[in-house]
Amino acid sequence: KNLVIKTISNCYATGNVTGIQNVGGLVWWNINDTIESSFATGNVTGIQNVGGLVGDNYNGTIKNSYATGDVVGEEDVGGLVGLNRKPVERRTISNCYATGNVTGTENVGGLVGKNRNDTIENSYATGVVVGENNVGGLVGINMDGGIITNCYFNTETSGQKSGVGSGDGSGVKGLTTAEMENIASYAGWDINTTHRYILRDGEIYPFPFLSWELGSGSSPVWYIYAPKPATYDRELGFPGRGLGFGFSYVPFQSKPPLELGPSAMLTNISSPGESVIISPAFVTDGSVADLGKAYQAYSQAKQFYQTNKNTMSPTELAVAETELAVAYAAIMALELSLAAQGGQAIDLTALISAYSAARTALETNRGLLTAEQVAATEALLEAIATIINRYSS
């Protein structure tokens, strides 16, 4: 319940949530205040006013946020918000999206279950929506003068023909999957294309996502992925940066999204300025923002490796496998360190296993690595061991 805090910003929750009334993945009851640049990924189960992010948004503002978990309830059930209402002054849900499946009985929507005399704008939903009464791809019921503008739902994935189950749905448009992947569909949105991307379930996310998800601030509000033409030539060897191992690049939609090395960068090639350095300092002193960028780049690197490993030389494979193993352990070490600093109880079992795997990768591939690469890897492993020793007592 949000009664005192005026703004919830840059927050997230990943756990599953179960309750009875006013059940949300991040906040159960938001009264009068603002939630922005936040998200929830857990599944949410309840009976009434059940939402992937917020159960009951009572005269509150939600902007630039999203939810991805599945939502199950009975009445007023939505992928983002269960009940959105304006008892005092009109507030807004704006620039938000939900991708989870939504199941309920009455007033069931991909984004909002019930919108009562409030505003929803520049938002969309893609999940399967199932219910009995007042069921819509975006909103279950829009009542008492509720206003919806520039909003969309996926007609192919939602299983719904109408964006709003009951009430005014003139501001909601159904799009096919192909249309939702096209920037031209989002007239009036603050949106631009980018060669950078986010991953969902190991796949490039093809629909609009919020610019802060890339660590790029808030302008434009939205990005949508547009692949680069395959115009890059194969580059032999390991150019890297500093002690970076680098990959031997092969032609595909874009260059691999990083040059990954213990002292070098997980770098998005299309935007070299957006980088995070995987080094001993990253492990011991990295921030939450560093962790997010590194995790995204690691996911992209692993995807590139899986796609291209059959064409790599033995040296390329040795470098790539060592890079991925040590980067994974480093990222996990920082994540656990940040959790411990925040007062959370942590379990080192998985980190110790990742550290052991990275050490094994180094020893297995040592003969194919340069002296600089070995030294940098040893330094990073030492930093990871420091984290393990620090929290093992």
Short mmCIF file of C-alpha atoms in Angstrom, two decimals:
data_model
loop_
_atom_site.label_atom_id
_atom_site.label_comp_id
_atom_site.label_asym_id
_atom_site.label_seq_id
_atom_site.Cartn_x
_atom_site.Cartn_y
_atom_site.Cartn_z
CA LYS A 1 0.00 0.00 0.00
CA ASN A 2 1.46 3.35 -1.06
CA LEU A 3 0.22 6.00 1.40
CA VAL A 4 3.25 8.10 2.35
CA ILE A 5 5.75 7.87 -0.49
CA LYS A 6 4.96 10.47 -3.16
CA THR A 7 6.82 8.69 -5.95
CA ILE A 8 7.97 5.14 -6.55
CA SER A 9 10.68 5.43 -9.19
CA ASN A 10 13.20 3.00 -10.72
CA CYS A 11 11.88 0.07 -8.71
CA TYR A 12 11.19 -3.54 -9.59
CA ALA A 13 9.92 -6.83 -8.21
CA THR A 14 10.49 -10.34 -9.56
CA GLY A 15 8.69 -12.63 -7.12
CA ASN A 16 5.29 -14.24 -7.53
CA VAL A 17 2.50 -12.68 -5.49
CA THR A 18 -0.68 -14.28 -4.14
CA GLY A 19 -3.50 -12.58 -2.24
CA ILE A 20 -7.22 -11.92 -2.15
CA GLN A 21 -8.02 -8.26 -2.88
CA ASN A 22 -5.83 -5.47 -4.31
CA VAL A 23 -2.99 -7.75 -5.37
CA GLY A 24 -0.12 -6.36 -7.48
CA GLY A 25 3.28 -7.50 -8.65
CA LEU A 26 4.91 -4.33 -7.27
CA VAL A 27 2.27 -2.35 -5.32
CA TRP A 28 -1.06 -3.60 -4.04
CA TRP A 29 -2.77 -0.20 -3.54
CA ASN A 30 -1.42 3.03 -4.99
CA ILE A 31 -3.27 6.05 -3.55
CA ASN A 32 -2.81 9.53 -5.07
CA ASP A 33 0.84 9.07 -5.92
CA THR A 34 3.13 8.28 -8.85
CA ILE A 35 4.82 5.11 -10.02
CA GLU A 36 7.36 5.64 -12.80
CA SER A 37 10.14 3.78 -14.61
CA SER A 38 9.38 0.59 -12.70
CA PHE A 39 8.46 -2.98 -13.53
CA ALA A 40 7.36 -6.36 -12.20
CA THR A 41 8.00 -9.80 -13.70
CA GLY A 42 6.37 -12.18 -11.24
CA ASN A 43 3.05 -13.96 -11.68
CA VAL A 44 0.16 -12.49 -9.67
CA THR A 45 -2.85 -14.39 -8.34
CA GLY A 46 -5.83 -13.04 -6.42
CA ILE A 47 -9.59 -12.60 -6.50
CA GLN A 48 -10.47 -8.91 -6.93
CA ASN A 49 -8.41 -5.97 -8.24
CA VAL A 50 -5.47 -8.03 -9.45
CA GLY A 51 -2.73 -6.52 -11.63
CA GLY A 52 0.72 -7.42 -12.90
CA LEU A 53 2.14 -4.17 -11.46
CA VAL A 54 -0.59 -2.63 -9.27
CA GLY A 55 -3.76 -4.11 -7.86
CA ASP A 56 -5.75 -0.92 -7.24
CA ASN A 57 -4.55 2.40 -8.72
CA TYR A 58 -6.68 4.83 -6.70
CA ASN A 59 -6.24 8.35 -8.08
CA GLY A 60 -2.60 7.53 -8.86
CA THR A 61 -0.33 8.09 -11.85
CA ILE A 62 1.60 5.27 -13.52
CA LYS A 63 4.02 6.10 -16.31
CA ASN A 64 6.91 4.56 -18.22
CA SER A 65 6.44 1.18 -16.54
CA TYR A 66 5.63 -2.39 -17.48
CA ALA A 67 4.72 -5.87 -16.26
CA THR A 68 5.49 -9.25 -17.82
CA GLY A 69 4.00 -11.78 -15.39
CA ASP A 70 0.82 -13.78 -15.86
CA VAL A 71 -2.17 -12.54 -13.88
CA VAL A 72 -5.04 -14.66 -12.59
CA GLY A 73 -8.09 -13.44 -10.69
CA GLU A 74 -11.85 -13.21 -10.78
CA GLU A 75 -13.00 -9.57 -10.95
CA ASP A 76 -11.10 -6.50 -12.25
CA VAL A 77 -8.03 -8.31 -13.55
CA GLY A 78 -5.40 -6.66 -15.75
CA GLY A 79 -1.91 -7.34 -17.06
CA LEU A 80 -0.67 -4.06 -15.56
CA VAL A 81 -3.44 -2.77 -13.26
CA GLY A 82 -6.53 -4.51 -11.93
CA LEU A 83 -8.65 -1.44 -11.07
CA ASN A 84 -7.77 2.05 -12.32
CA ARG A 85 -10.05 4.76 -10.88
CA LYS A 86 -10.35 8.52 -10.36
CA PRO A 87 -12.42 9.47 -7.32
CA VAL A 88 -10.93 12.99 -7.03
CA GLU A 89 -8.98 14.25 -10.05
CA ARG A 90 -8.15 12.58 -13.31
CA ARG A 91 -4.76 10.88 -13.33
CA THR A 92 -3.11 8.88 -16.08
CA ILE A 93 -1.62 5.55 -17.03
CA SER A 94 0.77 6.55 -19.79
CA ASN A 95 3.58 4.94 -21.76
CA CYS A 96 3.11 1.53 -20.17
CA TYR A 97 2.83 -2.01 -21.44
CA ALA A 98 2.00 -5.53 -20.30
CA THR A 99 2.98 -8.81 -21.93
CA GLY A 100 1.64 -11.42 -19.50
CA ASN A 101 -1.39 -13.64 -20.00
CA VAL A 102 -4.49 -12.53 -18.09
CA THR A 103 -7.24 -14.84 -16.87
CA GLY A 104 -10.35 -13.86 -14.95
CA THR A 105 -14.12 -13.92 -14.84
CA GLU A 106 -15.39 -10.35 -15.05
CA ASN A 107 -13.70 -7.12 -16.23
CA VAL A 108 -10.57 -8.70 -17.67
CA GLY A 109 -8.08 -6.80 -19.83
CA GLY A 110 -4.58 -7.25 -21.22
CA LEU A 111 -3.51 -3.96 -19.60
CA VAL A 112 -6.30 -2.87 -17.21
CA GLY A 113 -9.28 -4.80 -15.88
CA LYS A 114 -11.54 -1.84 -15.06
CA ASN A 115 -10.91 1.80 -16.03
CA ARG A 116 -13.31 4.04 -14.11
CA ASN A 117 -13.35 7.75 -15.03
CA ASP A 118 -9.58 7.80 -15.58
CA THR A 119 -7.16 8.14 -18.51
CA ILE A 120 -4.99 5.59 -20.31
CA GLU A 121 -2.74 6.74 -23.14
CA ASN A 122 0.18 5.59 -25.31
CA SER A 123 0.16 2.05 -23.94
CA TYR A 124 -0.27 -1.50 -25.21
CA ALA A 125 -0.76 -5.15 -24.26
CA THR A 126 0.22 -8.40 -26.00
CA GLY A 127 -0.80 -11.24 -23.67
CA VAL A 128 -3.54 -13.83 -24.01
CA VAL A 129 -6.73 -12.56 -22.37
CA VAL A 130 -9.39 -15.00 -21.16
CA GLY A 131 -12.60 -14.23 -19.27
CA GLU A 132 -16.38 -14.43 -19.30
CA ASN A 133 -17.87 -10.93 -18.96
CA ASN A 134 -16.38 -7.63 -20.15
CA VAL A 135 -13.20 -8.98 -21.68
CA GLY A 136 -10.89 -6.90 -23.89
CA GLY A 137 -7.45 -7.12 -25.41
CA LEU A 138 -6.49 -3.90 -23.59
CA VAL A 139 -9.23 -3.04 -21.07
CA GLY A 140 -12.05 -5.16 -19.70
CA ILE A 141 -14.48 -2.32 -18.99
CA ASN A 142 -14.10 1.43 -19.58
CA MET A 143 -16.77 3.24 -17.58
CA ASP A 144 -17.91 6.53 -16.04
CA GLY A 145 -16.23 8.70 -18.64
CA GLY A 146 -12.91 6.89 -18.80
CA ILE A 147 -10.67 8.10 -21.64
CA ILE A 148 -8.34 5.89 -23.68
CA THR A 149 -6.13 7.33 -26.44
CA ASN A 150 -3.38 6.02 -28.73
CA CYS A 151 -3.43 2.52 -27.25
CA TYR A 152 -3.00 -0.87 -28.89
CA PHE A 153 -3.40 -4.59 -28.36
CA ASN A 154 -2.22 -7.61 -30.31
CA THR A 155 -5.15 -9.22 -32.10
CA GLU A 156 -3.20 -12.40 -32.86
CA THR A 157 -1.78 -13.17 -29.42
CA SER A 158 -4.59 -11.84 -27.21
CA GLY A 159 -7.34 -14.02 -28.62
CA GLN A 160 -9.60 -10.94 -28.53
CA LYS A 161 -11.26 -9.02 -31.35
CA SER A 162 -12.07 -5.94 -29.26
CA GLY A 163 -9.67 -3.74 -27.35
CA VAL A 164 -12.32 -2.89 -24.75
CA GLY A 165 -14.84 -5.44 -23.56
CA SER A 166 -17.46 -2.89 -22.49
CA GLY A 167 -17.57 0.89 -22.88
CA ASP A 168 -15.83 3.37 -25.17
CA GLY A 169 -13.00 1.71 -27.04
CA SER A 170 -12.53 4.32 -29.77
CA GLY A 171 -9.00 5.12 -28.62
CA VAL A 172 -7.84 1.49 -28.84
CA LYS A 173 -6.67 -0.16 -32.04
CA GLY A 174 -5.99 -3.83 -32.64
CA LEU A 175 -2.77 -4.65 -34.47
CA THR A 176 -1.34 -7.84 -35.90
CA THR A 177 2.04 -9.00 -34.68
CA ALA A 178 3.69 -7.67 -37.83
CA GLU A 179 2.00 -4.29 -37.38
CA MET A 180 3.12 -4.11 -33.75
CA GLU A 181 6.71 -4.54 -34.91
CA ASN A 182 6.38 -1.54 -37.26
CA ILE A 183 7.13 1.94 -35.92
CA ALA A 184 4.62 3.41 -38.37
CA SER A 185 1.81 1.88 -36.30
CA TYR A 186 2.46 4.17 -33.34
CA ALA A 187 1.39 7.57 -34.60
CA GLY A 188 1.57 10.25 -31.91
CA TRP A 189 4.03 8.35 -29.72
CA ASP A 190 7.46 9.67 -28.75
CA ILE A 191 9.21 6.72 -30.37
CA ASN A 192 12.31 6.05 -32.46
CA THR A 193 14.07 3.04 -33.93
CA THR A 194 17.33 1.66 -32.56
CA HIS A 195 19.80 -1.06 -33.52
CA ARG A 196 20.10 -1.89 -29.84
CA TYR A 197 17.65 -4.30 -28.30
CA ILE A 198 16.44 -6.02 -25.17
CA LEU A 199 15.96 -9.76 -24.72
CA ARG A 200 12.88 -11.53 -23.42
CA ASP A 201 13.17 -15.28 -22.86
CA GLY A 202 16.40 -15.27 -24.84
CA GLU A 203 14.83 -13.65 -27.90
CA ILE A 204 15.07 -10.12 -29.27
CA TYR A 205 11.97 -8.25 -28.13
CA PRO A 206 10.27 -6.97 -31.31
CA PHE A 207 7.69 -4.58 -29.85
CA PRO A 208 8.15 -1.07 -28.39
CA PHE A 209 10.12 -0.89 -25.16
CA LEU A 210 11.00 2.01 -22.87
CA SER A 211 14.25 3.87 -23.45
CA TRP A 212 15.29 3.56 -19.80
CA GLU A 213 15.44 -0.20 -20.30
CA LEU A 214 18.62 0.48 -22.29
CA GLY A 215 19.92 2.93 -19.71
CA SER A 216 19.32 5.74 -22.21
CA GLY A 217 17.34 8.19 -20.09
CA SER A 218 13.79 9.14 -21.01
CA SER A 219 14.03 10.73 -24.46
CA PRO A 220 12.60 9.41 -26.63
CA VAL A 221 10.17 7.62 -24.34
CA TRP A 222 9.99 4.54 -26.58
CA TYR A 223 12.32 2.57 -28.81
CA ILE A 224 11.54 -0.20 -31.25
CA TYR A 225 14.22 -2.55 -32.57
CA ALA A 226 15.30 -2.22 -36.21
CA PRO A 227 18.10 -4.57 -37.32
CA LYS A 228 21.11 -3.19 -39.12
CA PRO A 229 21.67 -4.36 -42.70
CA ALA A 230 24.16 -7.23 -42.88
CA THR A 231 26.99 -5.17 -44.35
CA TYR A 232 29.90 -6.05 -42.08
CA ASP A 233 32.87 -7.99 -43.39
CA ARG A 234 34.46 -10.77 -41.40
CA GLU A 235 37.25 -9.49 -39.18
CA LEU A 236 39.92 -12.02 -38.36
CA GLY A 237 41.80 -12.08 -35.08
CA PHE A 238 40.84 -10.38 -31.86
CA PRO A 239 40.92 -6.60 -32.22
CA GLY A 240 39.31 -5.88 -28.85
CA ARG A 241 39.93 -2.79 -26.77
CA GLY A 242 42.65 -2.72 -24.13
CA LEU A 243 42.87 -6.27 -22.87
CA GLY A 244 39.48 -7.12 -24.35
CA PHE A 245 39.30 -10.55 -25.88
CA GLY A 246 36.82 -9.64 -28.59
CA PHE A 247 35.06 -12.01 -30.92
CA SER A 248 35.95 -12.83 -34.49
CA TYR A 249 32.95 -11.29 -36.15
CA VAL A 250 30.82 -12.97 -38.78
CA PRO A 251 28.23 -11.32 -41.01
CA PHE A 252 24.72 -11.29 -39.56
CA GLN A 253 22.18 -8.61 -38.73
CA SER A 254 24.61 -6.67 -36.60
CA LYS A 255 28.04 -7.10 -35.14
CA PRO A 256 28.10 -9.10 -31.92
CA PRO A 257 26.91 -6.78 -29.18
CA LEU A 258 30.07 -6.80 -27.12
CA GLU A 259 33.75 -7.16 -26.81
CA LEU A 260 33.94 -9.13 -23.64
CA GLY A 261 37.05 -9.50 -21.53
CA PRO A 262 37.88 -9.44 -17.83
CA SER A 263 39.38 -5.96 -18.07
CA ALA A 264 37.52 -4.78 -21.12
CA MET A 265 34.06 -3.91 -22.21
CA LEU A 266 30.70 -5.47 -22.66
CA THR A 267 30.04 -3.00 -25.44
CA ASN A 268 27.07 -2.57 -27.70
CA ILE A 269 28.88 -2.11 -31.02
CA SER A 270 26.13 0.12 -32.44
CA SER A 271 26.47 2.51 -29.49
CA PRO A 272 30.04 2.25 -28.18
CA GLY A 273 29.44 4.93 -25.56
CA GLU A 274 26.96 2.71 -23.77
CA SER A 275 29.36 0.32 -22.10
CA VAL A 276 30.26 -1.24 -18.82
CA ILE A 277 33.72 -2.47 -17.93
CA ILE A 278 33.98 -6.02 -16.61
CA SER A 279 36.97 -5.68 -14.32
CA PRO A 280 37.88 -6.30 -10.67
CA ALA A 281 36.44 -2.86 -9.90
CA PHE A 282 33.14 -3.89 -11.53
CA VAL A 283 32.91 -6.86 -9.17
CA THR A 284 33.79 -4.99 -6.01
CA ASP A 285 32.33 -1.52 -6.66
CA GLY A 286 29.79 -1.85 -9.48
CA SER A 287 26.34 -0.27 -9.35
CA VAL A 288 22.84 -1.54 -10.08
CA ALA A 289 23.00 0.32 -13.41
CA ASP A 290 26.28 -1.43 -14.25
CA LEU A 291 24.70 -4.77 -13.39
CA GLY A 292 21.74 -4.18 -15.70
CA LYS A 293 23.92 -3.20 -18.66
CA ALA A 294 26.30 -6.10 -18.09
CA TYR A 295 23.51 -8.65 -17.84
CA GLN A 296 21.97 -7.44 -21.08
CA ALA A 297 25.29 -7.49 -22.91
CA TYR A 298 26.13 -10.93 -21.53
CA SER A 299 22.78 -12.29 -22.75
CA GLN A 300 23.43 -10.89 -26.21
CA ALA A 301 26.96 -12.30 -26.24
CA LYS A 302 25.78 -15.74 -25.25
CA GLN A 303 23.17 -15.65 -27.99
CA PHE A 304 25.84 -14.66 -30.52
CA TYR A 305 28.10 -17.48 -29.32
CA GLN A 306 25.35 -20.09 -29.57
CA THR A 307 24.53 -18.95 -33.09
CA ASN A 308 28.11 -18.83 -34.40
CA LYS A 309 30.15 -21.36 -32.41
CA ASN A 310 30.09 -23.95 -35.19
CA THR A 311 32.01 -21.55 -37.46
CA MET A 312 34.59 -20.45 -34.89
CA SER A 313 38.17 -21.64 -34.88
CA PRO A 314 39.57 -23.48 -31.83
CA THR A 315 41.22 -20.27 -30.62
CA GLU A 316 38.03 -18.28 -31.09
CA LEU A 317 36.08 -20.90 -29.15
CA ALA A 318 38.61 -20.90 -26.33
CA VAL A 319 38.47 -17.13 -26.00
CA ALA A 320 34.68 -16.95 -26.23
CA GLU A 321 34.07 -19.76 -23.73
CA THR A 322 36.51 -18.27 -21.23
CA GLU A 323 34.99 -14.81 -21.65
CA LEU A 324 31.45 -16.02 -21.10
CA ALA A 325 32.32 -18.15 -18.08
CA VAL A 326 34.26 -15.45 -16.25
CA ALA A 327 31.77 -12.69 -17.14
CA TYR A 328 28.87 -14.79 -15.82
CA ALA A 329 30.67 -15.35 -12.52
CA ALA A 330 31.56 -11.65 -12.27
CA ILE A 331 27.99 -10.53 -12.89
CA MET A 332 26.67 -13.00 -10.32
CA ALA A 333 29.26 -11.80 -7.79
CA LEU A 334 28.16 -8.18 -8.19
CA GLU A 335 24.49 -9.12 -8.00
CA LEU A 336 24.97 -11.02 -4.74
CA SER A 337 27.18 -8.28 -3.33
CA LEU A 338 24.54 -5.62 -4.03
CA ALA A 339 21.86 -7.83 -2.48
CA ALA A 340 23.96 -8.35 0.65
CA GLN A 341 24.63 -4.61 0.91
CA GLY A 342 20.88 -4.09 0.78
CA GLY A 343 20.40 -6.34 3.78
CA GLN A 344 19.15 -9.39 1.90
CA ALA A 345 20.15 -12.91 2.83
CA ILE A 346 22.24 -14.48 0.07
CA ASP A 347 23.23 -18.01 -0.90
CA LEU A 348 26.74 -18.36 -2.32
CA THR A 349 26.25 -21.87 -3.72
CA ALA A 350 25.55 -20.77 -7.30
CA LEU A 351 28.38 -18.19 -7.25
CA ILE A 352 30.90 -20.74 -6.02
CA SER A 353 29.82 -23.07 -8.81
CA ALA A 354 30.14 -20.27 -11.40
CA TYR A 355 33.56 -19.34 -10.05
CA SER A 356 34.69 -22.96 -10.32
CA ALA A 357 33.40 -23.18 -13.90
CA ALA A 358 35.26 -19.98 -14.84
CA ARG A 359 38.46 -21.28 -13.25
CA THR A 360 38.08 -24.55 -15.17
CA ALA A 361 37.51 -22.68 -18.43
CA LEU A 362 40.70 -20.69 -17.89
CA GLU A 363 42.79 -23.76 -17.13
CA THR A 364 41.31 -25.68 -20.07
CA ASN A 365 41.93 -22.87 -22.54
CA ARG A 366 45.08 -21.33 -21.05
CA GLY A 367 47.27 -22.55 -23.91
CA LEU A 368 45.19 -20.67 -26.49
CA LEU A 369 45.03 -17.36 -24.62
CA THR A 370 47.58 -14.57 -24.66
CA ALA A 371 49.57 -13.76 -21.53
CA GLU A 372 47.56 -10.53 -21.14
CA GLN A 373 44.29 -12.39 -21.34
CA VAL A 374 45.41 -14.93 -18.74
CA ALA A 375 46.60 -12.20 -16.37
CA ALA A 376 43.39 -10.22 -16.73
CA THR A 377 41.29 -13.32 -16.13
CA GLU A 378 43.30 -14.24 -13.04
CA ALA A 379 42.77 -10.72 -11.64
CA LEU A 380 39.03 -10.94 -12.20
CA LEU A 381 38.80 -14.39 -10.61
CA GLU A 382 40.68 -13.04 -7.59
CA ALA A 383 38.09 -10.27 -7.23
CA ILE A 384 35.27 -12.83 -7.42
CA ALA A 385 37.00 -14.92 -4.75
CA THR A 386 37.15 -11.81 -2.56
CA ILE A 387 33.35 -11.51 -2.74
CA ILE A 388 32.94 -15.19 -1.88
CA ASN A 389 35.25 -14.87 1.12
CA ARG A 390 33.60 -11.64 2.26
CA TYR A 391 30.14 -13.18 2.57
CA SER A 392 31.00 -16.79 3.40
CA SER A 393 31.16 -16.27 7.16
#
